[in-house]
Amino acid sequence: MTRTLAEDTPSADETASQGASTPSLPVAQAKAKPSAKTKPTACRRCHSRKVRCSGGQPCQNCRQAGKTSDCTYPRRNRLVKVSQRYLDDLIAENERLRAAQSTGGGGPPPPSTPAAPRQDGREVACVGGQQAISLDDRPWFFDLNIPNTPILLGEASDAAFATRFRQAVAGGRHIPRVNYATDEDLLALSDTDCEWPSPSRARFLVDVALRYASRHYHIVRRSKILEGLEQTLANPARSSDSLLRSKLWALFALGEMYSARSADAAENCFPGIHYFARATRIMRIVSERPRIGAIEIRLLLSFYSLALNRRHTAYTLAGSAVRLAVVMGLHVNVPSSQLTNVAAREHRCRVWWTAYTFDRLWAAKLGNPVAIEDNEIRVDFPSDQPSLEGTVDAGDFADAGFCLARINLARVAGKITQSIYGRRIHQESLSYRVQEALSDLRAWADELPSHLHLNSRGSGSSEAAQNPLPLHLSFNQCLVTATRPILLHVLRTHVASWPPRETDDRAPEPRDPAPPIPAVAMTVADACIRSARHSVQLLKEAWIDGSFATFNYFYAQYMFSAATVMAISSLLPSGADNGSDGEHFEAAASILYQVKNNGSFAGREFCRHIDAIKTAIEEARLRKAGAPSSSASPKVSTNTGGGITAAARGQQNTDGAALTADPSGLLPTPASTTGAGMGAGPAQQQLWTTQNGITGTALLESSLHQLLAQPALDLQFIDSSIYGDGSYSQGLYWPDVTPGGWTPDAWAAP
């Protein structure tokens, strides 16, 4: 195998004629095919005089004329064929030299060592910019023993962060995702006939699906769906609209999923999976002239795919919906003269923004790029339509304020993922990007309408109104995603002061004292912990009052993400706030175990990580117990450069009293729940109720207010540790890119 390589150097013949000792590329070693000898290049002086040049440095003509200083040769690009093995050897040698230099033991390369060819312009771009520090230079691929198909892992995902946490305290490898509905099962189901539900069952399933889907995301028009359903039930044989029938199949799947409390133990009996597989038949052909129904069906299938834990499928379907919407022109305003129907115009607008939201949120879960940039969008935001009041179309459109809040939060989530975890080169430092993310979240919280604040019940609202709980949980997740790299760095600083892991019988070597942690970093890390703690409390309340659906992927994901942060907090030095975070972790794990036992694919995946985290926590506690004294832990520096003189852990606890456990010792009881107003006294409610209604959010802490008011966060201790002395040459995350020991049986589903 050969590869064409362009070199900005003279040719081999030119170099030989100029008296060079070694060629720029050893073509003789490349085993290239023999070619005709190329004509030597004349020097610039001979070329301008149009005389024959003898070659050499200087050439004979220039030597005789006494113009040796003018005897120069042009530098040209030549295409040289070299062997693949030679390029691989060069790259391997380059990596060895870099590793030697990073450890301080490598000297300059010998003169005979050729420089590795530059593969792209990344090194040049890094001179003036900074790559996302949370990533290694190399993408993180995981080998699942599938021939030639390594799996790309996004550092922004919750599972990846859980792996990084475990690696920081106890080592270990990434746990691959194997709990999901397989392609083979879905293909087999899609080829079999699915029985149409009875009229009463069909109406029930559609009503459940519309209640969950339409109240949080605008995908279909309720009036049109109900009208189409009745027509199909009245004349099933005469219904020829394939898009309508496919949408109904997808709605049946969603309705059965949300109405079920558990899945049957039999194979392929996940709630609604038969309806879902039947609905996917229409995806076999991509319409050349798509209708808006083609976008709706993709959004419905994308939404359900998350319940099957098929995150890549959901992300792909959402991106496909965005591209179909672009083909239809939904990303721009259609002239009113060409579409006079107000309801149809508003539906087009809202379907576009739902596709946009799905694409942003799903990409944020995986750490992948989005399908369209914001500067390409020219369509209006959703709005309430007073002209539709009193018509049948009025019930098709939910509160525009809720839609707008969801859109803006999705935009912030996508921005955070690309800014902090993206692989692009950034001109700004980590400090600036984290502060910008927190400022964006603060602006979102300030602009949230009052009717979308959490009420005194904390997680509920009237049946007719939209429940704002998903918005606030998503907000907390965004804040956790933006700040948990700092939290992980703080944890690693503490781990550096622990005794080493006992891997052999040798006496442990003395540990250098860990550097002090600035209070700025502790405040940012504390914001991450407070947000996660708030999410755990809200989700526990949702579990108690029954609004936590078994197969709600989002709630399970939020619970797992928050549980990971609670596990980290439980390993940090005890303070006024984190004393009960170990109990919060256990309560979250208990709920996830119940979700898993009820048949949730996501619950099965997350519980594997929970089991591994518990093992890592036990090992970490053994290491901490071996420390000589608590004084070995890093101190919190009061020199923040921004006027903050108190550590974040010394602040007043605003999260309420600890929840009283149930007989199992894990789950809270409704009577003992004191968070967010459930059974809380006036003083406790005052602690939870804030000036803008974002109960319990970490953005309202006074210390974080001061941080956001600063021109720039003082996180140089992290920036310098990564970009300066090279001690963290691979960034905040240290990818394990050699997981060769994994076998499918090792993680087989129980």
XYZ file of C-alpha atoms in Angstrom:
750
model
C 0.000 0.000 0.000
C 1.383 3.429 -0.881
C 0.330 6.925 -0.008
C 1.012 10.169 -1.846
C 2.870 12.703 0.251
C 3.469 16.354 -0.694
C 6.688 17.835 0.648
C 7.564 21.513 0.527
C 11.247 20.707 -0.109
C 13.504 20.286 -3.158
C 13.358 16.973 -4.959
C 15.778 14.171 -4.212
C 17.692 14.911 -7.406
C 17.842 18.616 -6.515
C 19.227 17.861 -3.079
C 21.833 15.517 -4.494
C 22.927 18.121 -7.033
C 23.217 20.698 -4.244
C 25.613 18.546 -2.256
C 23.231 17.704 0.590
C 24.403 14.874 2.796
C 20.993 13.221 3.200
C 17.800 13.517 1.180
C 14.675 15.052 2.743
C 12.858 11.744 2.224
C 14.720 8.426 1.908
C 13.044 7.348 -1.276
C 15.325 4.347 -1.533
C 13.782 2.973 1.659
C 10.260 3.669 0.510
C 10.268 0.861 -2.058
C 8.562 3.066 -4.556
C 8.198 1.950 -8.137
C 11.179 2.930 -10.327
C 10.537 5.985 -12.440
C 12.401 7.897 -15.096
C 15.198 10.107 -13.834
C 13.978 13.640 -13.494
C 15.824 16.552 -15.012
C 17.899 18.545 -12.472
C 16.524 21.936 -11.586
C 18.596 24.961 -12.651
C 19.556 27.588 -10.116
C 17.702 30.879 -10.225
C 20.605 32.781 -11.863
C 21.114 30.240 -14.658
C 17.379 30.003 -15.179
C 17.060 33.787 -15.579
C 19.988 33.844 -18.056
C 18.578 30.785 -19.863
C 21.846 28.874 -19.755
C 22.521 25.269 -18.824
C 23.164 24.774 -15.132
C 25.681 22.172 -13.978
C 24.072 21.784 -10.595
C 25.764 21.781 -7.241
C 26.172 24.507 -4.674
C 27.401 26.746 -6.189
C 27.088 25.676 -9.826
C 29.961 26.045 -12.273
C 28.531 29.177 -13.964
C 28.019 31.034 -10.687
C 31.484 30.007 -9.454
C 33.168 31.338 -12.583
C 31.186 34.599 -12.439
C 31.942 35.086 -8.757
C 28.217 35.014 -7.904
C 28.256 32.161 -5.425
C 25.873 33.992 -3.079
C 23.287 34.249 -5.859
C 23.345 30.529 -6.592
C 20.061 29.439 -5.037
C 17.571 26.820 -6.116
C 13.767 27.117 -6.099
C 11.827 25.050 -3.587
C 9.109 23.020 -5.245
C 6.424 20.599 -4.220
C 6.828 17.109 -5.573
C 4.574 14.105 -5.148
C 6.641 11.232 -3.782
C 5.222 7.752 -3.288
C 6.323 6.148 -0.054
C 5.285 2.928 1.649
C 2.634 2.843 4.347
C 5.054 1.063 6.661
C 7.549 3.907 6.378
C 4.899 6.485 7.325
C 3.805 4.375 10.287
C 7.416 4.122 11.477
C 7.807 7.888 11.227
C 4.633 8.515 13.215
C 5.631 5.972 15.874
C 9.055 7.559 16.213
C 7.451 10.983 16.526
C 5.170 9.753 19.310
C 8.123 8.242 21.198
C 10.051 11.499 20.973
C 7.063 13.496 22.221
C 6.589 11.124 25.143
C 10.266 11.413 26.045
C 10.150 15.202 25.912
C 7.001 15.393 28.064
C 8.716 13.386 30.829
C 11.819 15.531 30.704
C 14.088 12.660 29.733
C 14.124 13.136 26.021
C 16.854 15.011 24.260
C 16.886 16.450 20.760
C 16.451 13.903 17.973
C 19.587 12.669 16.232
C 20.459 14.350 12.929
C 19.633 11.239 10.933
C 16.084 11.003 12.299
C 13.610 12.349 9.724
C 10.803 14.520 11.016
C 7.351 12.979 10.961
C 5.219 14.387 8.152
C 2.581 16.837 9.329
C -0.840 15.319 8.890
C -2.857 18.505 9.257
C -2.671 22.054 10.499
C -3.661 21.342 14.086
C -0.191 21.998 15.522
C 0.003 25.323 13.732
C -3.462 26.324 14.905
C -2.663 25.407 18.489
C -0.009 28.108 18.643
C -2.630 30.846 18.768
C -5.496 28.871 20.262
C -6.324 26.217 22.802
C -7.952 22.887 22.161
C -10.753 21.763 24.444
C -8.880 20.743 27.567
C -11.323 18.015 28.472
C -10.182 15.893 25.562
C -7.049 14.112 24.518
C -5.567 14.952 21.131
C -6.731 11.551 19.993
C -10.431 10.705 19.800
C -11.512 8.117 22.351
C -12.480 4.929 20.513
C -13.558 1.759 22.249
C -13.072 -1.632 20.605
C -16.176 -3.802 20.890
C -14.574 -6.669 18.981
C -16.567 -5.710 15.897
C -14.252 -5.961 12.873
C -12.989 -2.526 11.819
C -15.698 -0.722 13.838
C -14.377 0.950 16.987
C -16.984 2.978 18.858
C -16.377 6.697 19.352
C -17.050 7.854 22.912
C -18.030 11.433 23.595
C -16.402 12.977 26.652
C -19.545 15.018 27.310
C -21.630 11.917 27.968
C -22.533 10.944 31.516
C -21.136 7.435 31.118
C -17.772 8.804 29.997
C -17.633 11.141 32.986
C -18.434 8.250 35.320
C -15.536 6.341 33.799
C -13.188 9.302 34.281
C -14.257 9.530 37.915
C -13.544 5.850 38.508
C -10.203 6.093 36.726
C -9.224 9.054 38.905
C -9.721 7.212 42.193
C -9.373 3.506 41.415
C -8.472 2.967 37.775
C -10.516 0.710 35.540
C -11.842 0.632 32.021
C -14.901 2.057 30.358
C -18.086 0.006 30.568
C -19.528 -0.265 27.058
C -23.208 0.250 26.379
C -24.707 -3.129 25.548
C -28.202 -2.710 27.006
C -30.377 -1.517 24.142
C -32.797 -2.902 21.580
C -30.651 -4.468 18.877
C -30.902 -3.871 15.148
C -31.668 -7.527 14.535
C -34.630 -7.534 16.911
C -36.110 -4.397 15.384
C -35.636 -5.661 11.827
C -37.361 -8.914 12.706
C -40.252 -7.068 14.322
C -40.614 -4.629 11.436
C -41.066 -7.497 8.987
C -43.909 -9.031 10.979
C -47.482 -7.817 10.963
C -48.589 -5.827 13.988
C -52.209 -6.013 15.050
C -54.069 -2.713 15.137
C -55.274 -1.971 18.696
C -58.958 -1.899 19.518
C -60.684 1.506 19.175
C -60.741 2.108 22.922
C -57.135 1.030 23.303
C -56.061 3.170 20.347
C -57.745 6.277 21.763
C -56.176 5.650 25.161
C -52.651 5.226 23.775
C -52.921 8.326 21.598
C -54.209 10.366 24.529
C -51.276 9.267 26.706
C -48.760 10.008 23.954
C -50.195 13.453 23.259
C -50.214 14.273 26.948
C -46.514 13.506 27.290
C -45.277 14.570 23.856
C -47.394 17.619 23.089
C -47.136 19.157 26.554
C -43.345 19.237 26.407
C -42.492 19.191 22.696
C -44.621 20.295 19.781
C -44.444 17.475 17.242
C -47.980 16.956 15.926
C -51.230 18.877 15.993
C -53.641 17.313 18.441
C -56.777 18.130 16.455
C -55.381 16.668 13.244
C -54.215 13.489 14.955
C -57.545 12.883 16.691
C -59.413 13.563 13.459
C -57.165 11.198 11.531
C -57.492 8.542 14.205
C -61.283 8.589 14.065
C -61.251 8.408 10.273
C -58.863 5.460 10.376
C -60.925 3.649 12.997
C -64.120 4.224 11.008
C -62.688 3.047 7.685
C -59.426 1.197 8.304
C -59.400 -0.347 4.836
C -59.827 3.007 3.047
C -57.065 4.823 4.954
C -54.320 5.290 2.377
C -52.250 8.013 4.052
C -49.079 6.128 4.939
C -47.649 9.056 6.887
C -50.745 9.303 9.071
C -50.760 5.591 9.824
C -47.045 5.657 10.636
C -47.562 8.585 13.005
C -50.349 6.676 14.711
C -48.116 3.606 15.086
C -45.422 5.805 16.649
C -47.948 7.439 18.981
C -49.193 3.995 20.007
C -45.607 3.101 20.923
C -45.159 6.248 23.012
C -48.514 5.795 24.699
C -47.796 2.213 25.668
C -44.323 3.113 26.918
C -45.511 5.925 29.197
C -48.560 4.062 30.459
C -46.632 0.907 31.402
C -45.133 0.462 34.837
C -42.892 -2.455 33.932
C -41.865 -4.581 30.969
C -42.712 -8.230 30.547
C -39.868 -10.637 31.137
C -40.471 -12.269 27.762
C -38.092 -11.386 24.935
C -38.955 -8.395 22.735
C -41.766 -7.263 25.007
C -40.560 -3.779 25.812
C -43.679 -1.580 25.971
C -44.566 -0.302 22.513
C -41.643 -1.869 20.665
C -43.923 -3.711 18.222
C -45.679 -0.473 17.300
C -42.330 1.289 16.990
C -40.932 -1.349 14.656
C -44.061 -1.157 12.516
C -43.757 2.635 12.294
C -40.185 2.402 11.025
C -41.291 0.790 7.768
C -41.893 4.196 6.239
C -38.235 5.084 6.835
C -37.080 2.671 4.157
C -37.493 5.347 1.492
C -36.493 8.971 1.961
C -39.008 11.199 0.223
C -37.647 13.424 -2.524
C -40.443 15.926 -1.884
C -40.888 15.649 1.880
C -44.010 16.739 3.666
C -44.103 17.963 7.210
C -45.449 14.563 8.243
C -42.072 13.036 7.333
C -40.436 15.330 9.884
C -43.066 14.561 12.511
C -42.589 10.805 12.191
C -38.819 11.138 12.582
C -39.221 13.241 15.696
C -41.625 10.722 17.231
C -39.310 7.816 16.438
C -36.315 9.745 17.739
C -38.112 10.438 21.003
C -39.026 6.776 21.466
C -35.523 5.589 20.507
C -34.158 7.096 23.702
C -36.403 4.793 25.722
C -34.804 1.871 23.867
C -31.425 3.350 24.889
C -30.591 3.754 21.208
C -28.985 7.174 21.609
C -27.168 7.073 18.291
C -30.425 6.282 16.510
C -32.182 9.152 18.262
C -29.372 11.544 17.346
C -29.405 10.401 13.708
C -33.180 10.694 13.386
C -33.146 14.174 14.921
C -30.440 15.268 12.507
C -32.394 13.771 9.615
C -35.475 15.706 10.729
C -33.467 18.939 10.741
C -32.178 18.309 7.222
C -35.621 17.465 5.895
C -36.893 20.646 7.529
C -34.164 22.606 5.760
C -35.193 21.023 2.458
C -38.752 22.189 3.116
C -37.562 25.650 4.158
C -38.813 25.449 7.721
C -35.695 27.238 8.943
C -36.814 30.457 7.222
C -40.074 32.389 7.320
C -42.522 31.539 4.565
C -44.239 34.621 3.092
C -47.746 35.094 4.441
C -48.982 35.522 0.880
C -47.980 31.929 0.129
C -49.297 30.425 3.362
C -52.250 32.306 4.783
C -53.345 29.645 7.288
C -52.206 30.919 10.696
C -52.338 27.495 12.342
C -50.318 25.887 9.555
C -47.695 28.627 9.765
C -47.364 28.274 13.525
C -47.180 24.495 13.213
C -44.314 24.767 10.715
C -42.501 27.117 13.066
C -42.903 24.923 16.123
C -41.992 21.696 14.338
C -38.771 23.339 13.204
C -37.854 24.404 16.709
C -38.671 20.954 18.084
C -36.303 19.407 15.547
C -33.736 22.021 16.528
C -34.212 21.223 20.223
C -33.919 17.470 19.701
C -30.786 17.902 17.625
C -29.142 20.162 20.222
C -30.093 18.075 23.248
C -29.284 14.704 21.727
C -25.944 16.022 20.443
C -25.174 17.349 23.923
C -25.813 13.909 25.421
C -23.273 12.362 23.042
C -20.850 15.253 22.632
C -21.408 15.273 18.868
C -21.737 18.194 16.428
C -25.138 19.678 15.634
C -26.842 19.525 12.250
C -27.172 23.279 11.671
C -25.530 26.399 13.047
C -27.562 29.176 14.628
C -26.518 31.763 12.060
C -28.297 29.786 9.327
C -31.708 30.034 11.013
C -34.050 32.857 9.998
C -37.427 31.662 11.257
C -39.454 33.329 14.006
C -39.779 31.842 17.462
C -43.058 30.217 18.556
C -45.720 32.675 19.608
C -49.213 32.594 21.023
C -51.901 33.167 18.385
C -54.860 35.152 19.761
C -56.683 34.777 16.435
C -57.051 31.039 17.093
C -58.890 31.498 20.387
C -62.253 29.757 20.317
C -61.343 27.547 17.351
C -60.560 23.856 17.230
C -56.947 24.740 16.417
C -56.431 26.570 19.714
C -55.699 23.331 21.573
C -52.926 22.399 19.156
C -50.440 24.921 20.502
C -49.146 24.973 24.054
C -47.769 27.960 25.903
C -45.220 29.751 23.718
C -43.236 30.817 26.778
C -42.530 27.198 27.652
C -41.435 26.467 24.076
C -39.141 29.477 24.030
C -37.549 28.503 27.348
C -36.938 24.991 26.037
C -35.395 26.327 22.809
C -33.063 28.720 24.592
C -31.959 26.045 27.032
C -31.249 23.651 24.159
C -29.155 26.341 22.503
C -27.174 26.846 25.715
C -26.703 23.076 26.100
C -25.319 22.763 22.593
C -23.037 25.731 23.128
C -21.695 24.316 26.392
C -20.909 20.960 24.831
C -19.071 22.432 21.866
C -17.267 25.050 23.964
C -16.041 22.878 26.825
C -15.944 19.410 25.270
C -15.674 20.117 21.536
C -12.551 19.178 19.601
C -12.257 22.497 17.821
C -9.436 24.905 18.578
C -10.477 27.651 20.991
C -8.867 31.046 21.276
C -10.343 31.496 24.755
C -9.075 29.829 27.899
C -11.023 27.324 29.947
C -11.668 30.030 32.538
C -13.419 32.219 29.996
C -15.469 29.369 28.538
C -16.691 28.135 31.914
C -17.611 31.653 32.986
C -19.415 32.226 29.689
C -21.403 29.010 30.173
C -22.407 30.032 33.685
C -23.368 33.494 32.465
C -25.563 31.996 29.740
C -27.305 29.802 32.276
C -27.745 32.737 34.616
C -29.321 34.780 31.810
C -31.686 31.898 31.027
C -32.767 31.692 34.674
C -33.320 35.448 34.868
C -35.490 35.438 31.732
C -37.641 32.470 32.744
C -41.312 33.524 32.995
C -42.782 33.443 36.464
C -45.411 30.850 35.563
C -42.596 28.398 34.764
C -41.012 28.630 38.206
C -41.277 25.641 40.485
C -44.271 26.117 42.763
C -44.507 25.343 46.448
C -44.931 21.644 45.700
C -41.538 21.627 44.031
C -42.305 19.291 41.150
C -45.897 19.637 40.204
C -48.341 21.995 38.619
C -51.974 21.969 37.716
C -53.109 19.311 35.299
C -53.965 21.837 32.615
C -50.678 23.697 32.792
C -47.318 22.442 31.688
C -45.101 20.912 34.328
C -41.922 23.010 34.601
C -40.007 20.235 36.356
C -38.356 18.901 33.152
C -37.121 22.416 32.377
C -35.474 22.786 35.763
C -33.950 19.320 35.654
C -32.537 20.063 32.218
C -31.191 23.361 33.540
C -29.442 21.579 36.406
C -28.002 19.066 33.959
C -26.563 21.873 31.826
C -24.938 23.438 34.866
C -23.499 20.095 35.937
C -22.140 19.465 32.447
C -20.470 22.880 32.365
C -18.827 22.621 35.778
C -18.045 18.957 36.374
C -14.610 19.122 34.645
C -13.593 21.545 37.407
C -15.086 19.243 40.036
C -13.124 16.311 38.637
C -9.921 18.344 38.720
C -10.581 19.257 42.352
C -11.102 15.571 43.135
C -7.849 14.636 41.405
C -6.033 17.243 43.450
C -7.330 15.574 46.615
C -6.542 12.088 45.298
C -2.946 13.181 44.736
C -2.584 13.523 48.520
C -3.899 10.016 49.230
C -1.626 6.984 49.673
C -1.112 5.057 46.421
C -3.245 2.085 45.558
C -1.962 -1.208 46.920
C -0.945 -3.025 43.761
C 2.000 -4.924 45.259
C 3.796 -5.651 48.531
C 6.252 -2.781 48.250
C 6.197 -0.025 50.826
C 4.308 3.054 49.609
C 6.481 5.884 48.424
C 6.136 9.286 50.112
C 3.630 11.566 48.434
C 4.320 15.175 47.639
C 1.854 17.598 49.223
C -0.901 18.579 46.830
C -1.074 22.225 45.779
C -3.752 24.399 47.411
C -7.086 24.661 45.623
C -8.236 28.234 44.951
C -11.589 29.142 46.434
C -12.752 30.061 42.926
C -12.388 26.451 41.839
C -14.118 25.250 44.982
C -17.011 27.621 44.334
C -17.441 26.345 40.776
C -17.191 22.751 41.981
C -19.699 23.508 44.719
C -22.122 24.876 42.114
C -21.886 21.529 40.340
C -22.556 19.636 43.565
C -25.495 21.843 44.573
C -27.149 21.459 41.182
C -26.771 17.691 41.285
C -28.093 17.576 44.846
C -31.096 19.650 43.804
C -31.812 17.267 40.915
C -31.679 14.249 43.209
C -34.158 15.846 45.585
C -36.562 16.825 42.798
C -36.383 13.372 41.236
C -36.966 11.674 44.575
C -40.099 13.771 44.994
C -41.201 12.822 41.480
C -40.651 9.163 42.346
C -42.701 9.522 45.508
C -45.664 11.263 43.866
C -45.639 8.881 40.879
C -44.666 11.351 38.147
C -41.351 9.563 37.553
C -42.310 7.246 34.690
C -40.440 3.954 34.623
C -39.309 4.351 31.024
C -38.667 8.094 31.092
C -35.133 8.174 29.718
C -34.531 11.789 30.709
C -35.322 11.283 34.386
C -33.117 8.187 34.549
C -30.280 10.059 32.863
C -30.594 13.061 35.166
C -30.631 10.772 38.191
C -27.511 8.923 37.064
C -25.656 12.139 36.240
C -26.507 13.617 39.630
C -25.647 10.379 41.426
C -22.145 10.430 39.935
C -21.583 13.947 41.252
C -22.928 12.922 44.660
C -20.427 10.068 44.716
C -17.585 12.500 44.025
C -18.832 14.886 46.692
C -18.916 12.087 49.256
C -15.168 11.580 48.753
C -14.252 15.220 49.252
C -13.425 16.567 52.733
C -16.550 16.732 54.871
C -18.222 20.092 55.196
C -21.508 21.666 56.157
C -23.144 20.757 52.857
C -21.847 17.422 51.650
C -22.252 15.374 54.802
C -25.365 13.632 53.456
C -24.295 13.343 49.817
C -23.389 9.711 50.361
C -27.022 9.090 51.336
C -28.185 11.017 48.272
C -26.052 8.729 46.129
C -27.507 5.617 47.741
C -31.070 6.894 47.322
C -30.473 7.699 43.658
C -28.906 4.285 43.126
C -31.893 2.602 44.777
C -34.320 4.316 42.401
C -32.180 3.389 39.400
C -32.128 -0.245 40.548
C -35.927 -0.261 40.666
C -36.080 1.299 37.206
C -33.696 -1.392 35.994
C -35.710 -4.202 37.568
C -38.851 -2.896 35.869
C -37.249 -3.411 32.451
C -35.674 -0.077 31.525
C -32.780 -0.366 29.070
C -31.281 2.874 30.354
C -31.631 1.675 33.936
C -29.655 -1.461 33.123
C -26.829 0.540 31.590
C -26.654 3.105 34.369
C -26.764 0.468 37.100
C -23.645 -1.162 35.663
C -21.857 2.123 36.153
C -23.388 2.506 39.617
C -22.010 -0.896 40.635
C -18.565 0.067 39.370
C -18.768 3.432 41.146
C -19.609 1.717 44.435
C -16.530 -0.472 44.067
C -14.400 2.569 43.304
C -15.789 4.414 46.329
C -14.907 1.534 48.631
C -11.345 1.439 47.306
C -11.069 5.212 47.584
C -12.210 5.150 51.199
C -9.617 2.514 52.009
C -6.951 4.727 50.473
C -8.183 7.744 52.422
C -8.155 5.715 55.636
C -4.469 5.025 55.056
C -3.605 8.712 54.960
C -1.522 9.828 57.979
C -3.844 12.704 58.903
C -6.445 15.019 57.486
C -3.779 17.684 57.195
C -2.442 15.882 54.129
C -5.466 16.965 52.133
C -5.124 20.042 49.955
C -6.074 23.349 51.490
C -8.409 25.883 49.985
C -6.486 28.958 48.955
C -7.981 32.327 49.824
C -6.016 34.058 47.093
C -8.619 34.043 44.365
C -7.778 37.206 42.533
C -11.418 38.156 42.676
C -12.190 39.137 46.221
C -13.673 35.825 47.387
C -12.096 34.925 50.697
C -14.337 32.113 51.877
C -14.303 28.574 50.631
C -17.469 27.375 49.017
C -17.890 24.672 51.591
C -18.188 27.155 54.402
C -21.403 28.653 53.076
C -24.810 28.264 54.653
C -26.607 25.065 53.725
C -29.649 25.991 51.645
C -30.770 22.532 50.722
C -32.824 21.672 53.755
C -32.523 18.911 56.276
C -31.532 15.430 55.307
C -34.335 13.205 54.145
C -35.461 10.524 56.522
C -34.946 7.105 55.016
C -37.532 4.411 54.544
C -37.197 0.967 56.184
C -34.695 -0.009 53.502
C -32.574 2.934 54.485
C -32.547 4.394 51.003
C -35.754 6.035 49.852
C -37.372 9.064 51.499
C -40.969 9.068 52.657
C -43.430 11.808 51.720
C -43.951 12.865 55.322
C -40.258 13.343 55.947
C -39.411 15.150 52.744
C -38.437 18.703 53.582
C -37.143 19.931 50.242
C -38.944 22.464 48.087
C -41.865 22.907 50.407
C -43.074 19.322 50.912
C -43.655 19.280 54.651
C -41.285 22.179 55.172
C -41.874 24.954 57.633
C -41.925 28.652 56.738
C -38.262 29.105 57.573
C -37.283 26.130 55.485
C -39.438 27.282 52.578
C -37.787 30.672 52.798
C -34.440 28.962 52.259
C -35.764 27.250 49.149
C -37.849 30.044 47.659
C -35.628 32.538 45.861
C -35.987 35.862 44.174
C -36.679 34.423 40.740
C -38.297 31.128 41.624
C -35.428 28.814 40.664
C -35.653 26.839 43.890
C -32.418 25.361 45.112
C -30.380 26.313 42.055
C -26.658 26.810 42.589
C -26.609 29.930 40.415
C -28.230 31.919 43.193
C -25.403 31.456 45.670
C -23.802 34.766 46.610
C -20.302 33.451 45.984
C -21.204 32.459 42.449
C -22.801 35.864 41.935
C -19.443 37.405 42.734
C -17.696 35.038 40.369
C -19.969 35.922 37.465
C -19.435 39.612 38.168
C -15.691 39.272 37.677
C -14.145 40.121 34.288
C -12.584 36.648 34.164
C -12.525 33.608 36.415
C -9.218 32.858 38.099
C -8.778 29.250 36.960
C -5.202 29.681 35.819
C -4.143 26.874 38.137
C -5.980 24.534 35.774
C -5.019 26.307 32.558
C -1.325 26.304 33.453
C -1.361 22.702 34.630
C -2.669 21.615 31.270
C -0.989 23.974 28.852
C 2.116 24.839 30.849
C 4.365 22.262 32.468
C 2.715 19.333 30.717
C 1.839 17.480 33.903
C -1.668 17.010 32.528
C -0.595 16.726 28.911
C -3.800 14.932 28.005
C -6.158 17.414 29.643
C -8.613 16.935 32.436
C -9.548 13.550 31.065
C -7.039 10.802 30.496
C -8.519 8.489 27.878
C -7.774 4.790 28.043
C -7.449 4.013 24.351
C -6.189 0.456 24.765
C -9.162 -1.486 26.132
C -8.033 -4.735 24.534
C -9.121 -6.942 27.382
C -12.838 -6.461 26.952
C -14.984 -9.321 25.724
C -18.743 -9.313 25.063
C -19.309 -11.953 27.753
C -17.741 -9.733 30.394
C -20.633 -7.272 30.229
C -23.424 -9.577 29.142
C -26.832 -8.601 30.391
C -27.955 -10.560 33.434
